[in-house]
Amino acid sequence: MSETNTQASSLYSELSELVAFRFHVKQKKLSHQQNTIATNSGNHLAIRKGRGMTFSEVRQYQPGDDIRYIDWRVTARTQKPHTKVFVEEHERPTILVTEQTPHLFFGSQVRLKTAQALNVSAILAWISLTHNERVGGISFNHLQSVWVPPKRSQQTVLHLLQKSISLQEQMSKPSAPDTQAWVDTLNQLLKVNKPGNKVFLVGDMMQLVENASPLLHKLKKNTDVTAIHIYDNLEKNLPKLGWLSMTKSFSSDKLVKLDSFRLKTRKAYTNLYQVQWKETQEVFSKLTIPLVEIGTHQEPLMSLIQHKLIQ
């Protein structure tokens, strides 16, 4: 293989590397989010009262309650019949929504954002499958999206990852954000999503809130949503390298010269990102959706642990 082909192939995710994550997460569990990230594992607790394994509360007896669950101690103390209520354990499939658009086909350290997004989704998928949960999802780029229905199957996870790699390999260079990509994907998700699913959104969350926040609001109504923003350090901080020639966008050919030695220039560059990130955080905060950021230079498994998305 020529050096050029080797460099090109290294831009894309390898299925073998994504599969390898499976052997590093055997002892890990997904943390459960309900308004804030909380700790639960396996088949998570649903907000549904009934007979189950986990005690919830004692309340006054109501017609139709099963007399086998009467709490005789509380009944004797209050002189009114009381019954035990349980929270039923209830399966909650994991749905992974993974962005693979040309806007993420960029990275200054270690790997591209597209690859890191897929690393994160792969880890979450394997952990869910390890705990016998159904896993599926949507991967999308600027041309198409692929929906893989959730199943309790290794083949399903492999199929989802392979399809995501295929979408990734359709790109050869970065480009401006596709303003319609997240809109179309969330509309598709709303059609196939079921109440109680655990949904992880992985990609550029700044583009999501800018173009699709009303759809995010609909999704949140009956779904456990967590958002993971993938970033590169070069987006946050301008390196101190002297005069730099940059374009205003991926689609522009007009060069803008910046003196990165100037502290004022570097501060303005950093401030632009921070303002956008703060606005994004505010949107997710209002929706009570956990939002974390993971850089291309960071080890994905350790980052998920540090952000308490897994334990």
CSV table of C-alpha atoms in Angstrom, one decimal:
chain,number,residue,atom,x,y,z
A,1,MET,CA,0.0,0.0,0.0
A,2,SER,CA,1.4,3.4,-0.9
A,3,GLU,CA,2.1,6.1,1.7
A,4,THR,CA,-0.8,8.2,0.3
A,5,ASN,CA,-3.3,5.3,0.6
A,6,THR,CA,-2.0,4.6,4.2
A,7,GLN,CA,-2.6,8.2,5.2
A,8,ALA,CA,-6.1,8.2,3.6
A,9,SER,CA,-7.1,5.0,5.4
A,10,SER,CA,-6.0,6.3,8.7
A,11,LEU,CA,-8.6,9.1,8.5
A,12,TYR,CA,-11.4,6.6,8.8
A,13,SER,CA,-12.5,4.4,11.7
A,14,GLU,CA,-11.6,0.7,11.6
A,15,LEU,CA,-14.2,-1.8,12.6
A,16,SER,CA,-11.6,-3.9,14.4
A,17,GLU,CA,-10.8,-0.9,16.7
A,18,LEU,CA,-14.5,-0.3,17.4
A,19,VAL,CA,-15.0,-3.9,18.2
A,20,ALA,CA,-11.9,-3.9,20.5
A,21,PHE,CA,-13.7,-1.5,22.9
A,22,ARG,CA,-16.0,-4.4,23.8
A,23,PHE,CA,-13.2,-6.0,25.7
A,24,HIS,CA,-12.5,-2.9,27.8
A,25,VAL,CA,-16.1,-2.3,29.0
A,26,LYS,CA,-17.0,-5.6,30.4
A,27,GLN,CA,-17.1,-4.3,34.0
A,28,LYS,CA,-18.7,-0.9,33.0
A,29,LYS,CA,-22.3,0.2,33.3
A,30,LEU,CA,-24.3,3.0,31.8
A,31,SER,CA,-25.3,5.7,34.3
A,32,HIS,CA,-29.0,6.6,34.2
A,33,GLN,CA,-30.1,10.1,33.6
A,34,GLN,CA,-33.5,11.5,34.9
A,35,ASN,CA,-33.3,15.3,34.9
A,36,THR,CA,-29.7,14.9,36.1
A,37,ILE,CA,-27.3,12.0,35.7
A,38,ALA,CA,-27.9,9.4,38.3
A,39,THR,CA,-26.5,6.0,38.9
A,40,ASN,CA,-28.5,2.9,37.9
A,41,SER,CA,-27.5,-0.1,35.7
A,42,GLY,CA,-28.8,-3.0,33.8
A,43,ASN,CA,-32.6,-2.8,33.2
A,44,HIS,CA,-33.2,0.8,34.5
A,45,LEU,CA,-36.1,1.9,36.6
A,46,ALA,CA,-39.1,3.2,34.7
A,47,ILE,CA,-41.6,5.6,36.2
A,48,ARG,CA,-44.4,3.0,36.2
A,49,LYS,CA,-46.1,1.7,39.3
A,50,GLY,CA,-46.9,-1.9,39.7
A,51,ARG,CA,-45.7,-5.2,41.0
A,52,GLY,CA,-41.9,-5.4,40.7
A,53,MET,CA,-38.7,-6.0,42.5
A,54,THR,CA,-37.9,-2.5,43.7
A,55,PHE,CA,-39.8,-0.9,46.6
A,56,SER,CA,-41.0,2.7,46.0
A,57,GLU,CA,-43.3,3.9,48.7
A,58,VAL,CA,-46.2,3.1,51.1
A,59,ARG,CA,-49.5,4.8,50.4
A,60,GLN,CA,-53.1,4.5,51.6
A,61,TYR,CA,-54.9,1.5,50.1
A,62,GLN,CA,-57.1,2.2,47.1
A,63,PRO,CA,-59.8,0.0,45.6
A,64,GLY,CA,-58.3,-2.5,43.2
A,65,ASP,CA,-54.9,-2.7,45.0
A,66,ASP,CA,-53.5,-6.2,45.5
A,67,ILE,CA,-54.2,-7.2,49.1
A,68,ARG,CA,-51.0,-9.2,49.2
A,69,TYR,CA,-49.1,-6.0,49.4
A,70,ILE,CA,-50.9,-4.4,52.3
A,71,ASP,CA,-48.3,-3.0,54.8
A,72,TRP,CA,-49.8,-4.4,58.1
A,73,ARG,CA,-47.4,-2.4,60.3
A,74,VAL,CA,-48.4,1.0,58.9
A,75,THR,CA,-52.0,-0.1,58.7
A,76,ALA,CA,-51.9,-1.0,62.5
A,77,ARG,CA,-50.2,2.3,63.4
A,78,THR,CA,-52.5,4.6,61.4
A,79,GLN,CA,-55.7,2.5,61.7
A,80,LYS,CA,-56.1,2.9,57.9
A,81,PRO,CA,-55.2,0.3,55.3
A,82,HIS,CA,-51.9,1.1,53.5
A,83,THR,CA,-50.2,-0.8,50.7
A,84,LYS,CA,-46.7,-1.1,49.4
A,85,VAL,CA,-46.0,0.3,45.9
A,86,PHE,CA,-43.1,-0.8,43.8
A,87,VAL,CA,-41.4,0.7,40.8
A,88,GLU,CA,-41.3,-1.9,38.1
A,89,GLU,CA,-38.1,-2.8,36.4
A,90,HIS,CA,-38.6,-2.2,32.7
A,91,GLU,CA,-36.3,-2.6,29.7
A,92,ARG,CA,-35.1,0.6,28.1
A,93,PRO,CA,-33.4,0.2,24.7
A,94,THR,CA,-30.3,2.3,23.9
A,95,ILE,CA,-30.6,4.4,20.8
A,96,LEU,CA,-27.4,6.0,19.5
A,97,VAL,CA,-27.6,9.0,17.1
A,98,THR,CA,-24.2,9.5,15.6
A,99,GLU,CA,-23.2,12.4,13.3
A,100,GLN,CA,-20.8,11.7,10.5
A,101,THR,CA,-21.1,14.8,8.4
A,102,PRO,CA,-18.2,16.6,6.6
A,103,HIS,CA,-18.4,19.3,9.2
A,104,LEU,CA,-16.9,16.8,11.7
A,105,PHE,CA,-14.3,15.5,9.1
A,106,PHE,CA,-11.6,17.5,10.9
A,107,GLY,CA,-9.1,17.1,13.6
A,108,SER,CA,-5.8,18.6,14.7
A,109,GLN,CA,-4.8,16.1,17.3
A,110,VAL,CA,-4.9,12.2,17.5
A,111,ARG,CA,-8.0,11.7,15.4
A,112,LEU,CA,-10.8,13.3,13.4
A,113,LYS,CA,-14.1,14.3,15.1
A,114,THR,CA,-16.0,11.8,13.0
A,115,ALA,CA,-13.8,9.0,14.4
A,116,GLN,CA,-14.2,10.2,18.0
A,117,ALA,CA,-18.0,10.4,17.6
A,118,LEU,CA,-18.0,6.8,16.4
A,119,ASN,CA,-15.7,5.7,19.2
A,120,VAL,CA,-18.1,7.1,21.8
A,121,SER,CA,-21.1,5.5,20.2
A,122,ALA,CA,-19.3,2.2,20.0
A,123,ILE,CA,-18.4,2.2,23.7
A,124,LEU,CA,-22.0,3.0,24.7
A,125,ALA,CA,-23.3,0.3,22.4
A,126,TRP,CA,-21.1,-2.4,23.8
A,127,ILE,CA,-21.8,-1.5,27.4
A,128,SER,CA,-25.6,-1.6,26.7
A,129,LEU,CA,-25.3,-5.0,25.0
A,130,THR,CA,-23.1,-6.3,27.9
A,131,HIS,CA,-26.0,-5.6,30.2
A,132,ASN,CA,-28.4,-7.5,27.9
A,133,GLU,CA,-30.1,-4.3,26.6
A,134,ARG,CA,-31.4,-3.8,23.1
A,135,VAL,CA,-29.2,-1.5,21.0
A,136,GLY,CA,-29.9,0.4,17.8
A,137,GLY,CA,-29.5,3.8,16.3
A,138,ILE,CA,-29.3,6.3,13.5
A,139,SER,CA,-26.0,7.3,11.8
A,140,PHE,CA,-26.1,10.1,9.3
A,141,ASN,CA,-23.9,12.2,7.0
A,142,HIS,CA,-24.6,15.0,4.5
A,143,LEU,CA,-26.1,12.5,2.0
A,144,GLN,CA,-28.1,10.0,3.9
A,145,SER,CA,-29.0,8.4,7.2
A,146,VAL,CA,-29.2,4.8,8.3
A,147,TRP,CA,-31.6,3.5,10.9
A,148,VAL,CA,-30.9,0.2,12.6
A,149,PRO,CA,-33.7,-1.0,14.9
A,150,PRO,CA,-32.6,-1.9,18.4
A,151,LYS,CA,-32.0,-5.6,19.1
A,152,ARG,CA,-30.3,-7.6,21.7
A,153,SER,CA,-27.7,-8.8,19.3
A,154,GLN,CA,-24.0,-8.5,18.6
A,155,GLN,CA,-24.7,-8.6,14.9
A,156,THR,CA,-27.0,-5.5,15.2
A,157,VAL,CA,-24.2,-3.5,16.9
A,158,LEU,CA,-21.7,-4.6,14.2
A,159,HIS,CA,-24.2,-3.7,11.5
A,160,LEU,CA,-24.7,-0.2,13.0
A,161,LEU,CA,-20.9,0.4,13.3
A,162,GLN,CA,-20.2,-0.9,9.8
A,163,LYS,CA,-22.9,1.3,8.3
A,164,SER,CA,-21.5,4.3,10.2
A,165,ILE,CA,-18.0,3.6,8.8
A,166,SER,CA,-19.5,3.5,5.3
A,167,LEU,CA,-21.1,6.9,5.8
A,168,GLN,CA,-17.8,8.2,7.1
A,169,GLU,CA,-15.9,6.9,4.0
A,170,GLN,CA,-18.2,8.9,1.7
A,171,MET,CA,-16.3,12.0,2.9
A,172,SER,CA,-12.9,13.2,1.6
A,173,LYS,CA,-12.7,16.7,3.0
A,174,PRO,CA,-14.4,19.0,5.6
A,175,SER,CA,-17.1,21.4,4.6
A,176,ALA,CA,-19.5,23.9,6.1
A,177,PRO,CA,-22.2,22.6,8.5
A,178,ASP,CA,-25.2,21.0,6.8
A,179,THR,CA,-28.0,23.0,8.5
A,180,GLN,CA,-30.6,20.4,7.5
A,181,ALA,CA,-28.8,17.3,8.7
A,182,TRP,CA,-29.8,17.3,12.4
A,183,VAL,CA,-33.3,18.5,11.5
A,184,ASP,CA,-33.9,15.5,9.2
A,185,THR,CA,-32.3,13.1,11.6
A,186,LEU,CA,-34.4,14.2,14.6
A,187,ASN,CA,-37.5,14.1,12.5
A,188,GLN,CA,-36.7,10.5,11.6
A,189,LEU,CA,-35.9,9.6,15.2
A,190,LEU,CA,-39.2,11.0,16.4
A,191,LYS,CA,-41.0,8.7,14.0
A,192,VAL,CA,-39.3,5.5,15.2
A,193,ASN,CA,-38.6,6.4,18.8
A,194,LYS,CA,-40.6,4.8,21.6
A,195,PRO,CA,-41.3,6.3,25.1
A,196,GLY,CA,-38.7,5.3,27.7
A,197,ASN,CA,-35.8,4.8,25.3
A,198,LYS,CA,-32.3,6.0,26.3
A,199,VAL,CA,-31.1,8.2,23.5
A,200,PHE,CA,-27.5,9.4,23.1
A,201,LEU,CA,-26.9,12.3,20.7
A,202,VAL,CA,-23.3,12.3,19.6
A,203,GLY,CA,-21.8,15.0,17.3
A,204,ASP,CA,-21.8,18.8,17.0
A,205,MET,CA,-24.4,19.9,19.6
A,206,MET,CA,-23.9,23.6,18.6
A,207,GLN,CA,-25.3,22.9,15.2
A,208,LEU,CA,-28.1,20.8,16.7
A,209,VAL,CA,-29.4,23.6,19.0
A,210,GLU,CA,-29.0,26.2,16.3
A,211,ASN,CA,-31.1,24.3,13.8
A,212,ALA,CA,-33.2,21.7,15.6
A,213,SER,CA,-33.9,22.7,19.2
A,214,PRO,CA,-37.7,22.6,18.8
A,215,LEU,CA,-37.4,18.9,17.7
A,216,LEU,CA,-35.1,18.3,20.7
A,217,HIS,CA,-37.9,19.6,22.9
A,218,LYS,CA,-40.4,17.1,21.5
A,219,LEU,CA,-37.9,14.3,21.9
A,220,LYS,CA,-37.3,15.1,25.6
A,221,LYS,CA,-41.0,14.8,26.5
A,222,ASN,CA,-40.9,11.0,26.7
A,223,THR,CA,-37.3,10.0,26.3
A,224,ASP,CA,-34.2,9.9,28.4
A,225,VAL,CA,-31.8,12.0,26.3
A,226,THR,CA,-28.0,12.7,26.8
A,227,ALA,CA,-26.0,14.9,24.5
A,228,ILE,CA,-22.3,14.5,23.8
A,229,HIS,CA,-20.5,17.3,21.9
A,230,ILE,CA,-17.4,16.4,20.0
A,231,TYR,CA,-14.8,19.1,19.7
A,232,ASP,CA,-11.2,19.7,18.6
A,233,ASN,CA,-8.8,21.9,20.5
A,234,LEU,CA,-8.1,24.0,17.5
A,235,GLU,CA,-11.7,25.2,17.6
A,236,LYS,CA,-11.2,26.4,21.1
A,237,ASN,CA,-7.8,27.9,21.0
A,238,LEU,CA,-5.7,29.6,18.3
A,239,PRO,CA,-2.1,28.2,18.4
A,240,LYS,CA,0.7,30.8,18.8
A,241,LEU,CA,2.3,30.3,15.4
A,242,GLY,CA,2.6,33.8,14.0
A,243,TRP,CA,0.7,34.9,10.9
A,244,LEU,CA,-1.9,32.4,9.8
A,245,SER,CA,-4.0,32.3,6.6
A,246,MET,CA,-7.5,31.0,7.3
A,247,THR,CA,-10.8,31.0,5.4
A,248,LYS,CA,-14.0,32.3,7.0
A,249,SER,CA,-15.7,29.0,6.4
A,250,PHE,CA,-15.0,25.6,4.7
A,251,SER,CA,-17.0,26.8,1.6
A,252,SER,CA,-15.1,30.1,1.3
A,253,ASP,CA,-11.9,30.6,-0.8
A,254,LYS,CA,-11.2,34.1,0.6
A,255,LEU,CA,-8.2,34.1,2.9
A,256,VAL,CA,-8.1,36.0,6.2
A,257,LYS,CA,-4.7,36.7,7.8
A,258,LEU,CA,-4.5,36.5,11.6
A,259,ASP,CA,-1.5,37.3,13.7
A,260,SER,CA,-1.7,34.5,16.3
A,261,PHE,CA,1.2,36.1,18.3
A,262,ARG,CA,-1.2,38.8,19.3
A,263,LEU,CA,-2.9,38.1,22.6
A,264,LYS,CA,-5.9,40.1,21.6
A,265,THR,CA,-6.4,38.0,18.5
A,266,ARG,CA,-6.2,34.7,20.4
A,267,LYS,CA,-8.6,35.9,23.0
A,268,ALA,CA,-11.2,37.0,20.4
A,269,TYR,CA,-10.8,33.6,18.7
A,270,THR,CA,-11.4,31.8,22.0
A,271,ASN,CA,-14.2,34.0,23.0
A,272,LEU,CA,-16.1,33.2,19.8
A,273,TYR,CA,-16.2,29.5,20.7
A,274,GLN,CA,-17.0,30.1,24.4
A,275,VAL,CA,-20.0,32.3,23.5
A,276,GLN,CA,-21.4,29.6,21.2
A,277,TRP,CA,-20.8,26.9,23.7
A,278,LYS,CA,-22.5,28.9,26.5
A,279,GLU,CA,-25.5,29.4,24.4
A,280,THR,CA,-25.6,25.6,23.7
A,281,GLN,CA,-25.3,24.8,27.4
A,282,GLU,CA,-28.2,27.1,28.2
A,283,VAL,CA,-30.5,25.4,25.7
A,284,PHE,CA,-29.8,21.9,27.1
A,285,SER,CA,-30.0,23.1,30.7
A,286,LYS,CA,-33.5,24.5,30.1
A,287,LEU,CA,-34.5,21.1,28.7
A,288,THR,CA,-32.8,19.4,31.7
A,289,ILE,CA,-30.7,17.3,29.2
A,290,PRO,CA,-27.2,16.4,30.4
A,291,LEU,CA,-24.6,17.9,28.0
A,292,VAL,CA,-20.9,17.0,28.0
A,293,GLU,CA,-18.0,17.6,25.6
A,294,ILE,CA,-15.3,15.2,24.6
A,295,GLY,CA,-12.2,16.3,22.6
A,296,THR,CA,-10.6,14.5,19.7
A,297,HIS,CA,-7.3,14.3,21.8
A,298,GLN,CA,-9.0,12.6,24.7
A,299,GLU,CA,-9.3,8.9,25.4
A,300,PRO,CA,-13.0,8.2,24.8
A,301,LEU,CA,-13.6,5.6,27.5
A,302,MET,CA,-11.9,7.6,30.3
A,303,SER,CA,-13.8,10.8,29.2
A,304,LEU,CA,-17.2,9.0,29.5
A,305,ILE,CA,-16.2,7.8,33.0
A,306,GLN,CA,-15.0,11.3,34.0
A,307,HIS,CA,-18.3,12.8,32.8
A,308,LYS,CA,-20.2,10.1,34.8
A,309,LEU,CA,-22.0,8.8,31.8
A,310,ILE,CA,-20.6,5.4,32.6
A,311,GLN,CA,-19.3,3.8,35.7
